[in-house]
Amino acid sequence: MARRRRIYEGKAKVLFEGPEPGTLVQYFKDDATAFNNRKRGTITGKGVLNNRISEYLMTRIGEIGVPTHFLRRLNMREQLIKEVEIIPLEVVVRNVAAGSISKRLGLAEGTTLPRSIIEYYYKSDELEDPLVTEEHITAFSWATPQELDEIVSMALRINDFLCGLFFGVGIRLIDFKLEFGRLYNDDDVRLVLADEISPDSCRLWDVKTNEKLDKDRFRRDLGKVPEAYQEVARRLGILPEAGPTDFKGPKVMQ
Ligand code: UDP
């Protein structure tokens, strides 16, 4: 078989040329990095779980009418996606203070925010993804004001939907990061949700115990990292419990 052309290699994923024009194959690695690459490691089985979790969440988000880049899962570690022009922003939605906002504003981790807050970070490894405002984004044409309006409304819709979806399986959605891309279709261009949504890009805490079920276990050396990713998949009903054909759907918590 001809070797596929590698389009881009990131920290946790590789993008290959897809089988048809306008498509790409997104491959999920077990590699994990934190603190702008200063901490590196592997989380066994993470790629397989993130491929499944992201497939599930993107599909559900698609069902509420928010367009995504996701087409279909191909195998354990790969999914077929639409090729988009990535907007160079990490769009972070926060419901509860944690991580960088706690540090920057001196808020105790776990403080519920007065309302959901959206932040933008400019995607640049050299600059370590600096926090930017709408002014920077529009002045430097990273996105137009119209695109930003659409990003805000899509991000808030996704947040409301995911908060409910996770709460139903006993998980609090503390914060998460989204990326958006421009999908070109003849003369038409529209924004779609891109990249991934997984425990790598979300903070997920158990509702009852506040146990962290996300990449903070790796960042902060809390142990049981693969187990946390498995637990998220299990609660979402996408890990077989009794055997490979035992897919039950989301496990609603009492
Ligand atoms: N996040 C991410 N990629 C990044 C930075 C942050 O997916 O490069 C996610 C992170 O997992 C968390 C949210 O965005 O769910 C907010 O992260 P924060 O700004 O608190 O930064 P961190 O503390 O992770 O450095």
mmCIF file of C-alpha atoms and ligand atoms in Angstrom:
data_model
loop_
_atom_site.group_PDB
_atom_site.id
_atom_site.type_symbol
_atom_site.label_atom_id
_atom_site.label_comp_id
_atom_site.label_asym_id
_atom_site.label_seq_id
_atom_site.Cartn_x
_atom_site.Cartn_y
_atom_site.Cartn_z
ATOM 1 C CA MET A 1 0.000 0.000 0.000
ATOM 2 C CA ALA A 2 1.290 3.463 -0.855
ATOM 3 C CA ARG A 3 2.526 5.427 2.150
ATOM 4 C CA ARG A 4 0.047 8.087 3.134
ATOM 5 C CA ARG A 5 1.218 11.658 3.007
ATOM 6 C CA ARG A 6 1.669 13.132 6.469
ATOM 7 C CA ILE A 7 0.180 16.641 6.433
ATOM 8 C CA TYR A 8 0.894 17.723 10.001
ATOM 9 C CA GLU A 9 2.167 16.216 13.239
ATOM 10 C CA GLY A 10 1.049 17.773 16.510
ATOM 11 C CA LYS A 11 1.684 16.809 20.112
ATOM 12 C CA ALA A 12 -1.152 14.314 20.448
ATOM 13 C CA LYS A 13 -2.319 13.753 16.869
ATOM 14 C CA VAL A 14 -1.093 13.252 13.311
ATOM 15 C CA LEU A 15 -3.005 14.376 10.217
ATOM 16 C CA PHE A 16 -2.673 12.340 7.025
ATOM 17 C CA GLU A 17 -4.005 12.960 3.539
ATOM 18 C CA GLY A 18 -7.511 11.462 3.317
ATOM 19 C CA PRO A 19 -8.903 9.018 0.732
ATOM 20 C CA GLU A 20 -10.873 11.723 -1.097
ATOM 21 C CA PRO A 21 -10.086 15.375 -1.808
ATOM 22 C CA GLY A 22 -11.203 17.598 1.033
ATOM 23 C CA THR A 23 -10.737 14.876 3.658
ATOM 24 C CA LEU A 24 -8.001 14.088 6.170
ATOM 25 C CA VAL A 25 -7.299 11.176 8.482
ATOM 26 C CA GLN A 26 -6.807 12.200 12.116
ATOM 27 C CA TYR A 27 -4.616 9.714 14.044
ATOM 28 C CA PHE A 28 -4.654 9.837 17.875
ATOM 29 C CA LYS A 29 -1.337 9.143 19.630
ATOM 30 C CA ASP A 30 -0.710 8.085 23.236
ATOM 31 C CA ASP A 31 1.779 10.954 23.620
ATOM 32 C CA ALA A 32 0.983 13.634 26.157
ATOM 33 C CA THR A 33 2.612 17.002 26.717
ATOM 34 C CA ALA A 34 1.953 19.770 29.216
ATOM 35 C CA PHE A 35 3.341 23.150 30.184
ATOM 36 C CA ASN A 36 4.196 24.020 26.577
ATOM 37 C CA ASN A 37 6.126 20.821 25.938
ATOM 38 C CA ARG A 38 8.236 21.060 29.094
ATOM 39 C CA LYS A 39 6.584 17.895 30.406
ATOM 40 C CA ARG A 40 6.300 14.912 28.088
ATOM 41 C CA GLY A 41 5.048 11.381 28.520
ATOM 42 C CA THR A 42 2.741 8.704 27.208
ATOM 43 C CA ILE A 43 -0.625 7.643 28.528
ATOM 44 C CA THR A 44 -1.198 4.041 27.495
ATOM 45 C CA GLY A 45 -4.367 3.658 25.440
ATOM 46 C CA LYS A 46 -5.136 7.405 25.443
ATOM 47 C CA GLY A 47 -5.221 7.615 21.640
ATOM 48 C CA VAL A 48 -7.785 4.831 21.359
ATOM 49 C CA LEU A 49 -9.987 6.357 24.067
ATOM 50 C CA ASN A 50 -9.749 9.939 22.763
ATOM 51 C CA ASN A 51 -10.612 8.744 19.252
ATOM 52 C CA ARG A 52 -13.814 7.183 20.660
ATOM 53 C CA ILE A 53 -14.659 9.980 23.089
ATOM 54 C CA SER A 54 -14.164 12.698 20.469
ATOM 55 C CA GLU A 55 -16.189 10.717 17.920
ATOM 56 C CA TYR A 56 -19.018 10.399 20.414
ATOM 57 C CA LEU A 57 -19.037 14.047 21.506
ATOM 58 C CA MET A 58 -18.645 15.459 17.969
ATOM 59 C CA THR A 59 -21.494 13.226 16.766
ATOM 60 C CA ARG A 60 -23.792 14.345 19.587
ATOM 61 C CA ILE A 61 -22.871 18.004 18.974
ATOM 62 C CA GLY A 62 -23.603 17.500 15.259
ATOM 63 C CA GLU A 63 -27.046 16.156 16.212
ATOM 64 C CA ILE A 64 -27.983 19.467 17.876
ATOM 65 C CA GLY A 65 -27.167 21.289 14.637
ATOM 66 C CA VAL A 66 -23.654 22.549 15.311
ATOM 67 C CA PRO A 67 -21.552 21.630 12.259
ATOM 68 C CA THR A 68 -18.307 19.727 12.906
ATOM 69 C CA HIS A 69 -15.394 18.427 10.863
ATOM 70 C CA PHE A 70 -16.100 14.818 11.917
ATOM 71 C CA LEU A 71 -17.090 12.316 9.213
ATOM 72 C CA ARG A 72 -16.581 8.823 10.672
ATOM 73 C CA ARG A 73 -14.294 6.661 12.733
ATOM 74 C CA LEU A 74 -12.032 4.464 10.622
ATOM 75 C CA ASN A 75 -10.388 2.219 13.215
ATOM 76 C CA MET A 76 -9.122 2.192 16.827
ATOM 77 C CA ARG A 77 -6.912 5.251 16.430
ATOM 78 C CA GLU A 78 -8.108 7.024 13.290
ATOM 79 C CA GLN A 79 -11.071 9.072 12.174
ATOM 80 C CA LEU A 80 -11.970 10.637 8.841
ATOM 81 C CA ILE A 81 -12.497 14.392 9.014
ATOM 82 C CA LYS A 82 -13.224 17.246 6.626
ATOM 83 C CA GLU A 83 -10.215 19.359 5.719
ATOM 84 C CA VAL A 84 -10.667 22.865 7.087
ATOM 85 C CA GLU A 85 -8.601 26.014 7.438
ATOM 86 C CA ILE A 86 -7.947 26.191 11.165
ATOM 87 C CA ILE A 87 -8.562 29.558 12.834
ATOM 88 C CA PRO A 88 -5.403 30.096 14.923
ATOM 89 C CA LEU A 89 -7.253 30.392 18.237
ATOM 90 C CA GLU A 90 -7.814 28.153 21.229
ATOM 91 C CA VAL A 91 -11.294 29.046 22.400
ATOM 92 C CA VAL A 92 -11.597 28.192 26.099
ATOM 93 C CA VAL A 93 -14.985 28.053 27.821
ATOM 94 C CA ARG A 94 -14.947 28.092 31.634
ATOM 95 C CA ASN A 95 -17.713 27.315 34.104
ATOM 96 C CA VAL A 96 -15.618 26.842 37.234
ATOM 97 C CA ALA A 97 -12.238 28.392 38.080
ATOM 98 C CA ALA A 98 -9.244 26.065 37.557
ATOM 99 C CA GLY A 99 -5.825 26.110 35.906
ATOM 100 C CA SER A 100 -4.593 29.353 34.405
ATOM 101 C CA ILE A 101 -7.601 31.542 35.377
ATOM 102 C CA SER A 102 -7.182 30.530 39.032
ATOM 103 C CA LYS A 103 -3.529 31.527 38.904
ATOM 104 C CA ARG A 104 -4.023 34.736 36.926
ATOM 105 C CA LEU A 105 -6.954 36.081 38.927
ATOM 106 C CA GLY A 106 -6.242 34.473 42.305
ATOM 107 C CA LEU A 107 -9.449 32.398 42.322
ATOM 108 C CA ALA A 108 -9.557 29.219 44.390
ATOM 109 C CA GLU A 109 -9.846 26.147 42.163
ATOM 110 C CA GLY A 110 -13.421 24.972 42.192
ATOM 111 C CA THR A 111 -15.013 28.430 42.530
ATOM 112 C CA THR A 112 -18.117 28.557 40.333
ATOM 113 C CA LEU A 113 -17.829 31.512 37.973
ATOM 114 C CA PRO A 114 -20.657 34.094 37.959
ATOM 115 C CA ARG A 115 -21.349 33.068 34.375
ATOM 116 C CA SER A 116 -19.623 31.052 31.658
ATOM 117 C CA ILE A 117 -16.538 32.891 30.461
ATOM 118 C CA ILE A 118 -14.943 32.598 27.015
ATOM 119 C CA GLU A 119 -11.242 33.268 26.537
ATOM 120 C CA TYR A 120 -9.103 33.241 23.414
ATOM 121 C CA TYR A 121 -5.488 32.131 23.166
ATOM 122 C CA TYR A 122 -3.433 32.713 20.019
ATOM 123 C CA LYS A 123 -2.098 29.370 18.773
ATOM 124 C CA SER A 124 1.677 29.766 18.709
ATOM 125 C CA ASP A 125 4.174 27.339 20.239
ATOM 126 C CA GLU A 126 6.975 29.944 20.173
ATOM 127 C CA LEU A 127 4.830 32.453 22.061
ATOM 128 C CA GLU A 128 3.338 29.754 24.328
ATOM 129 C CA ASP A 129 -0.263 30.446 23.278
ATOM 130 C CA PRO A 130 -0.759 33.948 24.736
ATOM 131 C CA LEU A 131 -4.156 35.135 25.962
ATOM 132 C CA VAL A 132 -5.576 37.623 23.436
ATOM 133 C CA THR A 133 -8.684 39.781 23.149
ATOM 134 C CA GLU A 134 -11.243 40.347 20.371
ATOM 135 C CA GLU A 135 -9.261 43.481 19.492
ATOM 136 C CA HIS A 136 -6.132 41.467 18.663
ATOM 137 C CA ILE A 137 -8.133 38.833 16.801
ATOM 138 C CA THR A 138 -9.919 41.266 14.510
ATOM 139 C CA ALA A 139 -7.022 43.744 14.129
ATOM 140 C CA PHE A 140 -4.669 40.978 12.973
ATOM 141 C CA SER A 141 -7.442 39.319 10.899
ATOM 142 C CA TRP A 142 -7.176 35.956 12.628
ATOM 143 C CA ALA A 143 -10.985 35.994 12.455
ATOM 144 C CA THR A 144 -13.560 38.557 11.325
ATOM 145 C CA PRO A 145 -16.019 40.141 13.792
ATOM 146 C CA GLN A 146 -18.792 38.060 12.165
ATOM 147 C CA GLU A 147 -16.781 34.867 12.623
ATOM 148 C CA LEU A 148 -16.121 35.761 16.261
ATOM 149 C CA ASP A 149 -19.856 36.275 16.874
ATOM 150 C CA GLU A 150 -20.483 32.846 15.411
ATOM 151 C CA ILE A 151 -17.666 31.283 17.462
ATOM 152 C CA VAL A 152 -19.158 32.719 20.676
ATOM 153 C CA SER A 153 -22.651 31.465 19.927
ATOM 154 C CA MET A 154 -21.410 28.000 18.881
ATOM 155 C CA ALA A 155 -19.111 27.756 21.933
ATOM 156 C CA LEU A 156 -21.922 28.683 24.352
ATOM 157 C CA ARG A 157 -24.307 26.209 22.739
ATOM 158 C CA ILE A 158 -21.705 23.463 22.910
ATOM 159 C CA ASN A 159 -21.033 24.366 26.548
ATOM 160 C CA ASP A 160 -24.712 24.168 27.550
ATOM 161 C CA PHE A 161 -25.114 20.881 25.730
ATOM 162 C CA LEU A 162 -21.930 19.282 27.084
ATOM 163 C CA CYS A 163 -22.599 20.473 30.661
ATOM 164 C CA GLY A 164 -25.914 18.590 30.571
ATOM 165 C CA LEU A 165 -24.489 15.555 28.823
ATOM 166 C CA PHE A 166 -21.630 15.199 31.332
ATOM 167 C CA PHE A 167 -23.800 16.018 34.362
ATOM 168 C CA GLY A 168 -26.054 13.144 33.341
ATOM 169 C CA VAL A 169 -23.124 10.749 33.825
ATOM 170 C CA GLY A 170 -21.946 12.275 37.110
ATOM 171 C CA ILE A 171 -19.275 14.602 35.692
ATOM 172 C CA ARG A 172 -18.899 18.393 36.068
ATOM 173 C CA LEU A 173 -17.573 20.164 32.998
ATOM 174 C CA ILE A 174 -15.173 22.651 34.586
ATOM 175 C CA ASP A 175 -13.665 24.072 31.381
ATOM 176 C CA PHE A 176 -12.647 23.004 27.895
ATOM 177 C CA LYS A 177 -10.885 24.147 24.756
ATOM 178 C CA LEU A 178 -12.370 24.284 21.258
ATOM 179 C CA GLU A 179 -10.918 24.967 17.838
ATOM 180 C CA PHE A 180 -12.830 26.107 14.792
ATOM 181 C CA GLY A 181 -12.072 25.896 11.087
ATOM 182 C CA ARG A 182 -13.314 27.357 7.815
ATOM 183 C CA LEU A 183 -14.887 24.811 5.515
ATOM 184 C CA TYR A 184 -14.765 25.900 1.871
ATOM 185 C CA ASN A 185 -17.511 24.678 -0.472
ATOM 186 C CA ASP A 186 -17.383 26.228 -3.962
ATOM 187 C CA ASP A 187 -17.956 29.937 -3.267
ATOM 188 C CA ASP A 188 -19.331 29.322 0.175
ATOM 189 C CA VAL A 189 -17.405 29.248 3.446
ATOM 190 C CA ARG A 190 -18.752 28.238 6.850
ATOM 191 C CA LEU A 191 -17.348 27.734 10.321
ATOM 192 C CA VAL A 192 -17.251 24.254 11.793
ATOM 193 C CA LEU A 193 -16.038 22.782 15.065
ATOM 194 C CA ALA A 194 -12.667 21.069 14.476
ATOM 195 C CA ASP A 195 -9.807 19.319 16.318
ATOM 196 C CA GLU A 196 -11.000 17.088 19.197
ATOM 197 C CA ILE A 197 -12.987 17.124 22.427
ATOM 198 C CA SER A 198 -11.557 14.694 24.965
ATOM 199 C CA PRO A 199 -10.114 14.528 28.487
ATOM 200 C CA ASP A 200 -6.963 16.064 26.929
ATOM 201 C CA SER A 201 -8.857 19.283 26.216
ATOM 202 C CA CYS A 202 -11.463 19.361 29.007
ATOM 203 C CA ARG A 203 -11.407 19.520 32.802
ATOM 204 C CA LEU A 204 -13.839 16.899 34.057
ATOM 205 C CA TRP A 205 -14.507 16.394 37.779
ATOM 206 C CA ASP A 206 -16.597 13.714 39.424
ATOM 207 C CA VAL A 207 -19.802 15.390 40.682
ATOM 208 C CA LYS A 208 -19.704 13.757 44.106
ATOM 209 C CA THR A 209 -15.995 13.502 44.936
ATOM 210 C CA ASN A 210 -14.443 16.229 42.713
ATOM 211 C CA GLU A 211 -11.976 13.581 41.554
ATOM 212 C CA LYS A 212 -10.207 14.771 38.399
ATOM 213 C CA LEU A 213 -10.956 12.645 35.325
ATOM 214 C CA ASP A 214 -8.776 14.492 32.803
ATOM 215 C CA LYS A 215 -5.276 15.499 31.741
ATOM 216 C CA ASP A 216 -4.640 17.314 35.032
ATOM 217 C CA ARG A 217 -3.841 13.831 36.433
ATOM 218 C CA PHE A 218 -0.869 13.789 34.022
ATOM 219 C CA ARG A 219 0.028 17.491 34.435
ATOM 220 C CA ARG A 220 0.060 17.238 38.241
ATOM 221 C CA ASP A 221 1.363 13.657 38.608
ATOM 222 C CA LEU A 222 -1.800 12.470 40.333
ATOM 223 C CA GLY A 223 -1.466 8.876 39.063
ATOM 224 C CA LYS A 224 -4.170 6.617 37.569
ATOM 225 C CA VAL A 225 -4.076 8.600 34.326
ATOM 226 C CA PRO A 226 -5.223 5.911 31.838
ATOM 227 C CA GLU A 227 -7.877 4.856 34.359
ATOM 228 C CA ALA A 228 -9.355 8.384 34.368
ATOM 229 C CA TYR A 229 -9.709 8.438 30.560
ATOM 230 C CA GLN A 230 -11.256 4.942 30.686
ATOM 231 C CA GLU A 231 -13.703 6.073 33.346
ATOM 232 C CA VAL A 232 -14.917 8.953 31.163
ATOM 233 C CA ALA A 233 -15.423 6.568 28.230
ATOM 234 C CA ARG A 234 -17.145 4.026 30.473
ATOM 235 C CA ARG A 235 -19.568 6.607 31.870
ATOM 236 C CA LEU A 236 -20.371 7.851 28.368
ATOM 237 C CA GLY A 237 -21.262 4.255 27.525
ATOM 238 C CA ILE A 238 -18.629 3.877 24.845
ATOM 239 C CA LEU A 239 -16.486 1.256 26.559
ATOM 240 C CA PRO A 240 -17.894 -2.253 26.472
ATOM 241 C CA GLU A 241 -18.604 -3.435 30.038
ATOM 242 C CA ALA A 242 -19.220 -7.131 29.537
ATOM 243 C CA GLY A 243 -17.604 -7.708 26.170
ATOM 244 C CA PRO A 244 -16.832 -6.065 22.851
ATOM 245 C CA THR A 245 -20.484 -5.999 21.733
ATOM 246 C CA ASP A 246 -21.904 -4.667 25.004
ATOM 247 C CA PHE A 247 -22.415 -0.999 24.157
ATOM 248 C CA LYS A 248 -25.052 0.419 26.448
ATOM 249 C CA GLY A 249 -25.050 4.144 25.762
ATOM 250 C CA PRO A 250 -24.635 6.765 28.473
ATOM 251 C CA LYS A 251 -24.805 5.505 32.048
ATOM 252 C CA VAL A 252 -27.172 7.865 33.849
ATOM 253 C CA MET A 253 -26.133 8.508 37.452
ATOM 254 C CA GLN A 254 -28.728 8.522 40.225
HETATM 255 N N1 UDP B 1 -6.351 23.441 27.069
HETATM 256 C C1 UDP B 1 -6.039 22.672 25.966
HETATM 257 N N2 UDP B 1 -4.907 22.957 25.264
HETATM 258 C C2 UDP B 1 -4.059 23.954 25.606
HETATM 259 C C3 UDP B 1 -4.379 24.744 26.737
HETATM 260 C C4 UDP B 1 -5.527 24.458 27.447
HETATM 261 O O1 UDP B 1 -6.777 21.771 25.616
HETATM 262 O O2 UDP B 1 -3.040 24.163 24.916
HETATM 263 C C5 UDP B 1 -7.568 23.156 27.845
HETATM 264 C C6 UDP B 1 -7.255 22.589 29.226
HETATM 265 O O3 UDP B 1 -7.242 21.179 29.195
HETATM 266 C C7 UDP B 1 -8.390 23.109 30.059
HETATM 267 C C8 UDP B 1 -8.789 24.434 29.386
HETATM 268 O O4 UDP B 1 -8.256 24.376 28.068
HETATM 269 O O5 UDP B 1 -9.491 22.224 29.994
HETATM 270 C C9 UDP B 1 -8.255 25.657 30.103
HETATM 271 O O6 UDP B 1 -6.867 25.528 30.285
HETATM 272 P P1 UDP B 1 -6.034 26.597 31.120
HETATM 273 O O7 UDP B 1 -6.065 27.910 30.414
HETATM 274 O O8 UDP B 1 -6.495 26.582 32.527
HETATM 275 O O9 UDP B 1 -4.541 26.144 30.975
HETATM 276 P P2 UDP B 1 -3.691 25.020 31.727
HETATM 277 O O10 UDP B 1 -3.928 25.181 33.188
HETATM 278 O O11 UDP B 1 -4.202 23.739 31.171
HETATM 279 O O12 UDP B 1 -2.293 25.336 31.295
#
